[in-house]
Amino acid sequence: MYSNTVMSNLEMLVMVVFLVLSLFMFNLRYWRARLINPMSCIYMLVIAGCVFEGFAFVADGHPDLIWLNYLSNILYLASIGLMSAAMLMYTNEQLPKKLWKTRRGMIPWMLPVTVEVLSLISAPWTHLIFYVDEAGCYHRASSFVIQMMAYLYLIITSTVGIYWYRRAQVKTERSLYLAIALFSIPPFLLGGIQLMLPANQLDVLEFSVALSLVANYATTQNNRITRDALTRLPNREILDVMIAEKIRGERRGETSQLYVMMADMDGFKGINDTYGHPEGDRALILTADALYDITSSYKGNVARYGGDEFTLLLETDDERTLQEMLWKIEERLAELSADLPYRLRISVGHTVYRHGNTVQDLLKAADQELYRVKKARKKGRQA
């Protein structure tokens, strides 16, 4: 017979598995195009961790199951480290400015979890992180601190989320980054409590991760409604809300003027026709990243209006600031074009808010100015 503590922990693990598996199934329709992604890996690692820890509870204290105790604890503790690393990978995908952009750039970030997993694999011989005595009982080793390396990822995730939360200007963006910042707090706090208690006494780590996944699911659902899937920018639906918020600020008598800009990529059809739609998507993403980086540095906003069109918002009392921002965008696109077989360029038409203007008035005026700019540029090339 097993103790009440073991039975309670097993019951909690079963509950967590059902909860996380349900969330996993709800998300499947969104992951069809890319089933293996950081968030799906987190779900699978939580479920696997629960299963492995369940075996560890069952094997603990049985001399004839020492091998199972070692194996299940190695896999369980490794799942914690890998899950924490996946949290950071998921966070990186949500950021407008990535911690890394290539697989090679990701390697240094994965060194802590690599050291942890290798140490766990060697545990039966080195007893670096844990060991199982002759009675078949699990014990933490003096160098169990190596396992704590997984917490580095939780700290980084929260820090990055807080940083972007403070920089974000739009409510939907702030809610996303706040969710990222809070995502790792339950595992960090409750997991820390679990580590301070004797081994195999209390299991709340998986439960805390499950709570974070529930909160993330709610935020993600809202995010899917308000953000463009390709560029990760606010979409057309939330754009109206963004402009309306700015207009309310103007009506309250704030001193800065609101500039609304419509930007259109030059030669986008040619990129699609010549290099294919995947390369066209890449051009859109590069352009969106450049627009976000520059406008954010001026405390402005950018959204994808549709197709290859973007809408930019800037509040300033000096039009020279607007021109400076547009010049920097052009400069950034030229830098990105150096490594491409085509040139990234945009045409921009802008208007300024006047008392009584509606959201549609501003978008229409900016679009008309964009049409005039593109027509003039086309005439200039023909001449």
Tab-separated table of N, CA and C in Angstrom, residues 156-315:
chain	number	residue	atom	x	y	z
A	156	ILE	N	14.297	34.844	-16.888
A	156	ILE	CA	14.470	35.593	-18.140
A	156	ILE	C	13.118	35.870	-18.785
A	157	THR	N	12.250	34.861	-18.796
A	157	THR	CA	10.927	35.022	-19.400
A	157	THR	C	10.149	36.147	-18.731
A	158	SER	N	10.119	36.167	-17.415
A	158	SER	CA	9.391	37.216	-16.694
A	158	SER	C	10.019	38.583	-16.916
A	159	THR	N	11.341	38.647	-16.903
A	159	THR	CA	12.039	39.918	-17.087
A	159	THR	C	11.748	40.510	-18.466
A	160	VAL	N	11.824	39.659	-19.496
A	160	VAL	CA	11.550	40.120	-20.863
A	160	VAL	C	10.101	40.573	-20.997
A	161	GLY	N	9.173	39.812	-20.414
A	161	GLY	CA	7.760	40.188	-20.470
A	161	GLY	C	7.502	41.534	-19.820
A	162	ILE	N	8.118	41.773	-18.661
A	162	ILE	CA	7.945	43.059	-17.963
A	162	ILE	C	8.525	44.196	-18.788
A	163	TYR	N	9.688	43.950	-19.398
A	163	TYR	CA	10.332	44.989	-20.218
A	163	TYR	C	9.424	45.426	-21.362
A	164	TRP	N	8.875	44.466	-22.115
A	164	TRP	CA	8.028	44.813	-23.253
A	164	TRP	C	6.658	45.319	-22.809
A	165	TYR	N	6.215	44.892	-21.649
A	165	TYR	CA	4.963	45.421	-21.098
A	165	TYR	C	5.092	46.924	-20.843
A	166	ARG	N	6.218	47.350	-20.322
A	166	ARG	CA	6.448	48.769	-20.033
A	166	ARG	C	6.597	49.584	-21.310
A	167	ARG	N	7.051	48.942	-22.398
A	167	ARG	CA	7.252	49.658	-23.660
A	167	ARG	C	5.999	49.719	-24.514
A	168	ALA	N	5.111	48.753	-24.353
A	168	ALA	CA	3.933	48.657	-25.219
A	168	ALA	C	3.019	49.859	-25.033
A	169	GLN	N	2.440	50.318	-26.135
A	169	GLN	CA	1.557	51.479	-26.119
A	169	GLN	C	0.085	51.104	-26.278
A	170	VAL	N	-0.182	49.887	-26.742
A	170	VAL	CA	-1.546	49.453	-27.020
A	170	VAL	C	-1.986	48.450	-25.953
A	171	LYS	N	-3.238	48.548	-25.541
A	171	LYS	CA	-3.739	47.692	-24.470
A	171	LYS	C	-3.590	46.220	-24.786
A	172	THR	N	-3.892	45.833	-26.042
A	172	THR	CA	-3.799	44.419	-26.397
A	172	THR	C	-2.359	43.918	-26.304
A	173	GLU	N	-1.401	44.757	-26.695
A	173	GLU	CA	-0.004	44.377	-26.583
A	173	GLU	C	0.411	44.276	-25.119
A	174	ARG	N	-0.045	45.216	-24.320
A	174	ARG	CA	0.293	45.196	-22.899
A	174	ARG	C	-0.250	43.937	-22.225
A	175	SER	N	-1.455	43.520	-22.604
A	175	SER	CA	-2.028	42.314	-22.003
A	175	SER	C	-1.233	41.072	-22.405
A	176	LEU	N	-0.745	41.047	-23.658
A	176	LEU	CA	0.059	39.915	-24.113
A	176	LEU	C	1.360	39.818	-23.329
A	177	TYR	N	2.077	40.943	-23.197
A	177	TYR	CA	3.363	40.928	-22.516
A	177	TYR	C	3.204	40.727	-21.014
A	178	LEU	N	2.102	41.202	-20.458
A	178	LEU	CA	1.847	40.949	-19.044
A	178	LEU	C	1.622	39.451	-18.821
A	179	ALA	N	0.893	38.822	-19.751
A	179	ALA	CA	0.667	37.374	-19.653
A	179	ALA	C	1.986	36.615	-19.735
A	180	ILE	N	2.906	37.076	-20.600
A	180	ILE	CA	4.224	36.441	-20.701
A	180	ILE	C	4.984	36.604	-19.395
A	181	ALA	N	4.920	37.814	-18.821
A	181	ALA	CA	5.629	38.078	-17.565
A	181	ALA	C	5.098	37.211	-16.431
A	182	LEU	N	3.775	37.003	-16.417
A	182	LEU	CA	3.159	36.244	-15.329
A	182	LEU	C	3.188	34.741	-15.567
A	183	PHE	N	3.437	34.335	-16.814
A	183	PHE	CA	3.359	32.919	-17.185
A	183	PHE	C	4.270	32.044	-16.320
A	184	SER	N	5.466	32.527	-16.039
A	184	SER	CA	6.433	31.701	-15.318
A	184	SER	C	6.414	31.916	-13.814
A	185	ILE	N	5.604	32.856	-13.328
A	185	ILE	CA	5.610	33.149	-11.895
A	185	ILE	C	5.039	31.998	-11.055
A	186	PRO	N	3.861	31.413	-11.418
A	186	PRO	CA	3.375	30.271	-10.614
A	186	PRO	C	4.361	29.107	-10.536
A	187	PRO	N	4.959	28.666	-11.681
A	187	PRO	CA	5.954	27.585	-11.568
A	187	PRO	C	7.163	27.995	-10.729
A	188	PHE	N	7.571	29.257	-10.846
A	188	PHE	CA	8.748	29.722	-10.111
A	188	PHE	C	8.487	29.707	-8.604
A	189	LEU	N	7.342	30.258	-8.187
A	189	LEU	CA	7.034	30.348	-6.755
A	189	LEU	C	6.688	28.983	-6.156
A	190	LEU	N	5.712	28.296	-6.766
A	190	LEU	CA	5.281	27.011	-6.208
A	190	LEU	C	6.350	25.930	-6.393
A	191	GLY	N	7.076	25.992	-7.514
A	191	GLY	CA	8.177	25.053	-7.703
A	191	GLY	C	9.280	25.282	-6.680
A	192	GLY	N	9.521	26.568	-6.351
A	192	GLY	CA	10.518	26.889	-5.327
A	192	GLY	C	10.118	26.339	-3.971
A	193	ILE	N	8.823	26.454	-3.646
A	193	ILE	CA	8.319	25.889	-2.387
A	193	ILE	C	8.514	24.378	-2.363
A	194	GLN	N	8.224	23.744	-3.505
A	194	GLN	CA	8.379	22.290	-3.590
A	194	GLN	C	9.829	21.876	-3.362
A	195	LEU	N	10.767	22.672	-3.893
A	195	LEU	CA	12.179	22.337	-3.744
A	195	LEU	C	12.667	22.524	-2.309
A	196	MET	N	12.040	23.428	-1.568
A	196	MET	CA	12.466	23.673	-0.189
A	196	MET	C	11.961	22.598	0.770
A	197	LEU	N	10.941	21.859	0.360
A	197	LEU	CA	10.385	20.796	1.191
A	197	LEU	C	11.117	19.480	0.926
A	198	PRO	N	11.022	18.523	1.843
A	198	PRO	CA	11.654	17.214	1.607
A	198	PRO	C	11.142	16.581	0.319
A	199	ALA	N	11.998	15.809	-0.315
A	199	ALA	CA	11.635	15.165	-1.588
A	199	ALA	C	10.417	14.274	-1.420
A	200	ASN	N	9.572	14.263	-2.478
A	200	ASN	CA	8.390	13.387	-2.546
A	200	ASN	C	7.324	13.683	-1.483
A	201	GLN	N	7.357	14.890	-0.932
A	201	GLN	CA	6.350	15.247	0.069
A	201	GLN	C	5.189	16.035	-0.533
A	202	LEU	N	5.495	16.941	-1.444
A	202	LEU	CA	4.458	17.795	-2.025
A	202	LEU	C	4.750	17.986	-3.500
A	203	ASP	N	3.756	17.818	-4.343
A	203	ASP	CA	3.934	18.005	-5.781
A	203	ASP	C	2.949	19.067	-6.281
A	204	VAL	N	3.474	20.251	-6.543
A	204	VAL	CA	2.623	21.335	-7.035
A	204	VAL	C	3.179	21.960	-8.305
A	205	LEU	N	4.352	21.516	-8.746
A	205	LEU	CA	4.979	22.144	-9.910
A	205	LEU	C	4.125	21.993	-11.157
A	206	GLU	N	3.715	20.761	-11.471
A	206	GLU	CA	2.897	20.556	-12.668
A	206	GLU	C	1.563	21.284	-12.551
A	207	PHE	N	1.001	21.307	-11.346
A	207	PHE	CA	-0.262	22.012	-11.136
A	207	PHE	C	-0.090	23.502	-11.414
A	208	SER	N	1.037	24.075	-10.969
A	208	SER	CA	1.286	25.504	-11.196
A	208	SER	C	1.452	25.803	-12.683
A	209	VAL	N	2.122	24.893	-13.407
A	209	VAL	CA	2.277	25.073	-14.858
A	209	VAL	C	0.917	24.979	-15.540
A	210	ALA	N	0.077	24.058	-15.066
A	210	ALA	CA	-1.272	23.924	-15.643
A	210	ALA	C	-2.062	25.216	-15.469
A	211	LEU	N	-1.940	25.866	-14.300
A	211	LEU	CA	-2.612	27.153	-14.082
A	211	LEU	C	-2.110	28.196	-15.079
A	212	SER	N	-0.799	28.209	-15.301
A	212	SER	CA	-0.227	29.155	-16.262
A	212	SER	C	-0.735	28.878	-17.671
A	213	LEU	N	-0.889	27.611	-18.021
A	213	LEU	CA	-1.373	27.254	-19.360
A	213	LEU	C	-2.825	27.676	-19.555
A	214	VAL	N	-3.629	27.572	-18.498
A	214	VAL	CA	-5.022	28.034	-18.590
A	214	VAL	C	-5.062	29.534	-18.855
A	215	ALA	N	-4.255	30.287	-18.097
A	215	ALA	CA	-4.207	31.746	-18.293
A	215	ALA	C	-3.687	32.086	-19.679
A	216	ASN	N	-2.662	31.345	-20.136
A	216	ASN	CA	-2.105	31.586	-21.464
A	216	ASN	C	-3.120	31.293	-22.556
A	217	TYR	N	-3.919	30.249	-22.370
A	217	TYR	CA	-4.934	29.893	-23.367
A	217	TYR	C	-5.935	31.036	-23.538
A	218	ALA	N	-6.367	31.626	-22.410
A	218	ALA	CA	-7.324	32.737	-22.482
A	218	ALA	C	-6.707	33.939	-23.200
A	219	THR	N	-5.449	34.239	-22.869
A	219	THR	CA	-4.765	35.373	-23.519
A	219	THR	C	-4.553	35.103	-25.003
A	220	THR	N	-4.177	33.869	-25.336
A	220	THR	CA	-3.927	33.511	-26.732
A	220	THR	C	-5.187	33.632	-27.571
A	221	GLN	N	-6.324	33.230	-27.006
A	221	GLN	CA	-7.575	33.345	-27.738
A	221	GLN	C	-7.857	34.803	-28.093
A	222	ASN	N	-7.644	35.691	-27.142
A	222	ASN	CA	-7.837	37.117	-27.400
A	222	ASN	C	-6.811	37.626	-28.410
A	223	ASN	N	-5.583	37.114	-28.301
A	223	ASN	CA	-4.514	37.529	-29.191
A	223	ASN	C	-4.797	37.120	-30.630
A	224	ARG	N	-5.405	35.959	-30.817
A	224	ARG	CA	-5.729	35.496	-32.164
A	224	ARG	C	-6.753	36.400	-32.834
A	225	ILE	N	-7.567	37.055	-32.040
A	225	ILE	CA	-8.591	37.948	-32.568
A	225	ILE	C	-7.992	39.296	-32.949
A	226	THR	N	-7.001	39.760	-32.186
A	226	THR	CA	-6.520	41.131	-32.339
A	226	THR	C	-5.185	41.271	-33.058
A	227	ARG	N	-4.478	40.173	-33.322
A	227	ARG	CA	-3.158	40.293	-33.945
A	227	ARG	C	-3.102	39.535	-35.266
A	228	ASP	N	-2.337	40.092	-36.208
A	228	ASP	CA	-2.153	39.465	-37.506
A	228	ASP	C	-1.272	38.226	-37.346
A	229	ALA	N	-1.701	37.113	-37.905
A	229	ALA	CA	-1.008	35.840	-37.702
A	229	ALA	C	0.383	35.833	-38.310
A	230	LEU	N	0.585	36.519	-39.438
A	230	LEU	CA	1.878	36.475	-40.131
A	230	LEU	C	2.893	37.428	-39.508
A	231	THR	N	2.534	38.694	-39.357
A	231	THR	CA	3.486	39.718	-38.925
A	231	THR	C	3.502	39.923	-37.417
A	232	ARG	N	2.499	39.392	-36.702
A	232	ARG	CA	2.341	39.570	-35.260
A	232	ARG	C	2.001	40.994	-34.864
A	233	LEU	N	1.688	41.833	-35.842
A	233	LEU	CA	1.267	43.207	-35.562
A	233	LEU	C	-0.225	43.229	-35.222
A	234	PRO	N	-0.682	44.285	-34.546
A	234	PRO	CA	-2.132	44.457	-34.383
A	234	PRO	C	-2.803	44.422	-35.743
A	235	ASN	N	-3.994	43.822	-35.820
A	235	ASN	CA	-4.656	43.670	-37.110
A	235	ASN	C	-5.656	44.793	-37.387
A	236	ARG	N	-6.352	44.657	-38.494
A	236	ARG	CA	-7.288	45.704	-38.936
A	236	ARG	C	-8.380	45.952	-37.906
A	237	GLU	N	-8.838	44.904	-37.254
A	237	GLU	CA	-9.939	45.055	-36.300
A	237	GLU	C	-9.538	45.919	-35.107
A	238	ILE	N	-8.335	45.689	-34.590
A	238	ILE	CA	-7.909	46.444	-33.410
A	238	ILE	C	-7.401	47.826	-33.796
A	239	LEU	N	-7.086	48.033	-35.079
A	239	LEU	CA	-6.598	49.337	-35.535
A	239	LEU	C	-7.616	50.436	-35.228
A	240	ASP	N	-8.886	50.169	-35.516
A	240	ASP	CA	-9.923	51.164	-35.235
A	240	ASP	C	-9.944	51.541	-33.763
A	241	VAL	N	-9.751	50.547	-32.905
A	241	VAL	CA	-9.734	50.804	-31.463
A	241	VAL	C	-8.536	51.670	-31.094
A	242	MET	N	-7.382	51.373	-31.685
A	242	MET	CA	-6.167	52.143	-31.412
A	242	MET	C	-6.355	53.609	-31.786
A	243	ILE	N	-6.906	53.850	-32.990
A	243	ILE	CA	-7.096	55.236	-33.440
A	243	ILE	C	-8.131	55.938	-32.580
A	244	ALA	N	-9.203	55.223	-32.230
A	244	ALA	CA	-10.247	55.821	-31.395
A	244	ALA	C	-9.691	56.251	-30.046
A	245	GLU	N	-8.788	55.444	-29.473
A	245	GLU	CA	-8.163	55.808	-28.208
A	245	GLU	C	-7.338	57.080	-28.366
A	246	LYS	N	-6.618	57.177	-29.481
A	246	LYS	CA	-5.810	58.379	-29.726
A	246	LYS	C	-6.706	59.607	-29.902
A	247	ILE	N	-7.827	59.435	-30.606
A	247	ILE	CA	-8.745	60.555	-30.824
A	247	ILE	C	-9.309	61.060	-29.503
A	248	ARG	N	-9.655	60.135	-28.621
A	248	ARG	CA	-10.164	60.547	-27.307
A	248	ARG	C	-9.132	61.365	-26.550
A	249	GLY	N	-7.855	60.987	-26.728
A	249	GLY	CA	-6.788	61.773	-26.103
A	249	GLY	C	-6.716	63.165	-26.689
A	250	GLU	N	-6.895	63.286	-28.010
A	250	GLU	CA	-6.894	64.597	-28.660
A	250	GLU	C	-8.044	65.455	-28.142
A	251	ARG	N	-9.196	64.839	-27.983
A	251	ARG	CA	-10.363	65.588	-27.527
A	251	ARG	C	-10.225	66.059	-26.089
A	252	ARG	N	-9.373	65.332	-25.323
A	252	ARG	CA	-9.150	65.758	-23.944
A	252	ARG	C	-8.202	66.938	-23.872
A	253	GLY	N	-7.710	67.350	-25.034
A	253	GLY	CA	-6.878	68.549	-25.060
A	253	GLY	C	-5.393	68.290	-24.911
A	254	GLU	N	-4.948	67.059	-25.151
A	254	GLU	CA	-3.516	66.786	-25.084
A	254	GLU	C	-2.805	67.549	-26.198
A	255	THR	N	-1.596	68.032	-25.905
A	255	THR	CA	-0.926	68.993	-26.785
A	255	THR	C	-0.423	68.391	-28.093
A	256	SER	N	0.018	67.140	-28.095
A	256	SER	CA	0.580	66.536	-29.305
A	256	SER	C	-0.495	66.328	-30.364
A	257	GLN	N	-0.078	66.436	-31.625
A	257	GLN	CA	-0.990	66.166	-32.728
A	257	GLN	C	-0.907	64.694	-33.122
A	258	LEU	N	-2.021	64.162	-33.571
A	258	LEU	CA	-2.076	62.771	-33.998
A	258	LEU	C	-1.911	62.696	-35.508
A	259	TYR	N	-0.864	62.001	-35.948
A	259	TYR	CA	-0.627	61.762	-37.356
A	259	TYR	C	-0.999	60.311	-37.678
A	260	VAL	N	-1.764	60.144	-38.733
A	260	VAL	CA	-2.154	58.815	-39.196
A	260	VAL	C	-1.545	58.605	-40.569
A	261	MET	N	-0.803	57.513	-40.733
A	261	MET	CA	-0.093	57.241	-41.986
A	261	MET	C	-0.537	55.908	-42.586
A	262	MET	N	-0.705	55.897	-43.885
A	262	MET	CA	-0.930	54.651	-44.624
A	262	MET	C	0.346	54.373	-45.405
A	263	ALA	N	0.900	53.171	-45.214
A	263	ALA	CA	2.134	52.779	-45.896
A	263	ALA	C	1.860	51.573	-46.771
A	264	ASP	N	2.432	51.583	-47.963
A	264	ASP	CA	2.223	50.509	-48.937
A	264	ASP	C	3.585	50.067	-49.462
A	265	MET	N	3.830	48.749	-49.509
A	265	MET	CA	5.106	48.246	-50.002
A	265	MET	C	5.208	48.440	-51.515
A	266	ASP	N	6.327	48.970	-51.950
A	266	ASP	CA	6.561	49.151	-53.378
A	266	ASP	C	7.057	47.845	-53.991
A	267	GLY	N	6.457	47.453	-55.108
A	267	GLY	CA	6.923	46.280	-55.839
A	267	GLY	C	6.619	44.956	-55.175
A	268	PHE	N	5.642	44.929	-54.291
A	268	PHE	CA	5.353	43.678	-53.579
A	268	PHE	C	4.841	42.592	-54.531
A	269	LYS	N	4.023	42.976	-55.490
A	269	LYS	CA	3.507	41.992	-56.456
A	269	LYS	C	4.655	41.362	-57.242
A	270	GLY	N	5.643	42.184	-57.578
A	270	GLY	CA	6.802	41.669	-58.310
A	270	GLY	C	7.596	40.661	-57.491
A	271	ILE	N	7.686	40.893	-56.179
A	271	ILE	CA	8.391	39.952	-55.310
A	271	ILE	C	7.669	38.610	-55.312
A	272	ASN	N	6.343	38.656	-55.171
A	272	ASN	CA	5.553	37.422	-55.185
A	272	ASN	C	5.683	36.687	-56.517
A	273	ASP	N	5.572	37.452	-57.603
A	273	ASP	CA	5.596	36.838	-58.940
A	273	ASP	C	6.966	36.259	-59.282
A	274	THR	N	8.018	36.942	-58.839
A	274	THR	CA	9.380	36.526	-59.208
A	274	THR	C	9.947	35.469	-58.267
A	275	TYR	N	9.736	35.649	-56.963
A	275	TYR	CA	10.394	34.787	-55.973
A	275	TYR	C	9.436	33.851	-55.234
A	276	GLY	N	8.133	34.003	-55.477
A	276	GLY	CA	7.163	33.116	-54.838
A	276	GLY	C	6.549	33.721	-53.589
A	277	HIS	N	5.418	33.191	-53.208
A	277	HIS	CA	4.685	33.732	-52.060
A	277	HIS	C	5.406	33.543	-50.723
A	278	PRO	N	6.147	32.441	-50.492
A	278	PRO	CA	6.905	32.349	-49.236
A	278	PRO	C	7.897	33.499	-49.064
A	279	GLU	N	8.552	33.874	-50.178
A	279	GLU	CA	9.477	35.008	-50.099
A	279	GLU	C	8.710	36.310	-49.916
A	280	GLY	N	7.508	36.381	-50.497
A	280	GLY	CA	6.666	37.553	-50.273
A	280	GLY	C	6.282	37.685	-48.807
A	281	ASP	N	5.980	36.547	-48.172
A	281	ASP	CA	5.681	36.567	-46.733
A	281	ASP	C	6.883	37.046	-45.937
A	282	ARG	N	8.062	36.591	-46.346
A	282	ARG	CA	9.289	37.020	-45.649
A	282	ARG	C	9.488	38.534	-45.779
A	283	ALA	N	9.227	39.060	-46.973
A	283	ALA	CA	9.359	40.502	-47.185
A	283	ALA	C	8.377	41.270	-46.303
A	284	LEU	N	7.156	40.743	-46.174
A	284	LEU	CA	6.161	41.374	-45.298
A	284	LEU	C	6.624	41.384	-43.850
A	285	ILE	N	7.176	40.259	-43.401
A	285	ILE	CA	7.621	40.152	-42.015
A	285	ILE	C	8.787	41.099	-41.747
A	286	LEU	N	9.745	41.140	-42.672
A	286	LEU	CA	10.888	42.038	-42.507
A	286	LEU	C	10.441	43.499	-42.454
A	287	THR	N	9.512	43.843	-43.342
A	287	THR	CA	9.004	45.216	-43.367
A	287	THR	C	8.245	45.526	-42.079
A	288	ALA	N	7.426	44.583	-41.634
A	288	ALA	CA	6.662	44.780	-40.397
A	288	ALA	C	7.591	44.952	-39.208
A	289	ASP	N	8.650	44.143	-39.129
A	289	ASP	CA	9.608	44.256	-38.026
A	289	ASP	C	10.287	45.623	-38.031
A	290	ALA	N	10.662	46.089	-39.220
A	290	ALA	CA	11.319	47.398	-39.316
A	290	ALA	C	10.369	48.513	-38.882
A	291	LEU	N	9.136	48.440	-39.364
A	291	LEU	CA	8.149	49.457	-38.993
A	291	LEU	C	7.913	49.457	-37.483
A	292	TYR	N	7.817	48.262	-36.899
A	292	TYR	CA	7.564	48.189	-35.454
A	292	TYR	C	8.746	48.754	-34.667
A	293	ASP	N	9.966	48.348	-35.032
A	293	ASP	CA	11.150	48.801	-34.299
A	293	ASP	C	11.263	50.325	-34.298
A	294	ILE	N	11.087	50.917	-35.472
A	294	ILE	CA	11.285	52.371	-35.573
A	294	ILE	C	10.132	53.134	-34.922
A	295	THR	N	8.899	52.752	-35.232
A	295	THR	CA	7.775	53.496	-34.651
A	295	THR	C	7.746	53.354	-33.126
A	296	SER	N	8.122	52.182	-32.610
A	296	SER	CA	8.150	51.990	-31.165
A	296	SER	C	9.182	52.907	-30.510
A	297	SER	N	10.299	53.116	-31.191
A	297	SER	CA	11.328	53.999	-30.621
A	297	SER	C	10.842	55.443	-30.530
A	298	TYR	N	9.804	55.784	-31.292
A	298	TYR	CA	9.193	57.123	-31.218
A	298	TYR	C	7.872	57.087	-30.439
A	299	LYS	N	7.629	55.962	-29.753
A	299	LYS	CA	6.398	55.755	-28.992
A	299	LYS	C	5.160	55.832	-29.879
A	300	GLY	N	5.328	55.374	-31.132
A	300	GLY	CA	4.216	55.305	-32.068
A	300	GLY	C	3.665	53.897	-32.143
A	301	ASN	N	2.730	53.686	-33.042
A	301	ASN	CA	2.096	52.382	-33.215
A	301	ASN	C	2.040	52.020	-34.687
A	302	VAL	N	1.994	50.723	-34.958
A	302	VAL	CA	1.847	50.253	-36.323
A	302	VAL	C	0.934	49.042	-36.311
A	303	ALA	N	0.106	48.924	-37.350
A	303	ALA	CA	-0.798	47.787	-37.498
A	303	ALA	C	-0.784	47.368	-38.960
A	304	ARG	N	-1.112	46.102	-39.201
A	304	ARG	CA	-1.243	45.657	-40.583
A	304	ARG	C	-2.669	45.944	-41.034
A	305	TYR	N	-2.797	46.787	-42.056
A	305	TYR	CA	-4.116	47.189	-42.538
A	305	TYR	C	-4.731	46.080	-43.401
A	306	GLY	N	-3.855	45.415	-44.155
A	306	GLY	CA	-4.320	44.351	-45.048
A	306	GLY	C	-3.378	44.236	-46.230
A	307	GLY	N	-3.179	43.008	-46.730
A	307	GLY	CA	-2.280	42.829	-47.871
A	307	GLY	C	-0.892	43.337	-47.543
A	308	ASP	N	-0.377	44.256	-48.382
A	308	ASP	CA	0.948	44.834	-48.131
A	308	ASP	C	0.845	46.258	-47.599
A	309	GLU	N	-0.283	46.583	-46.984
A	309	GLU	CA	-0.503	47.917	-46.440
A	309	GLU	C	-0.437	47.908	-44.911
A	310	PHE	N	0.166	48.951	-44.366
A	310	PHE	CA	0.296	49.117	-42.928
A	310	PHE	C	-0.198	50.506	-42.541
A	311	THR	N	-0.669	50.632	-41.324
A	311	THR	CA	-1.079	51.925	-40.789
A	311	THR	C	-0.188	52.281	-39.615
A	312	LEU	N	0.348	53.496	-39.630
A	312	LEU	CA	1.230	53.962	-38.567
A	312	LEU	C	0.570	55.132	-37.846
A	313	LEU	N	0.751	55.198	-36.550
A	313	LEU	CA	0.222	56.288	-35.742
A	313	LEU	C	1.362	56.929	-34.970
A	314	LEU	N	1.358	58.242	-34.936
A	314	LEU	CA	2.383	58.957	-34.189
A	314	LEU	C	1.786	60.222	-33.591
A	315	GLU	N	2.050	60.436	-32.313
A	315	GLU	CA	1.639	61.669	-31.636
A	315	GLU	C	2.873	62.521	-31.399
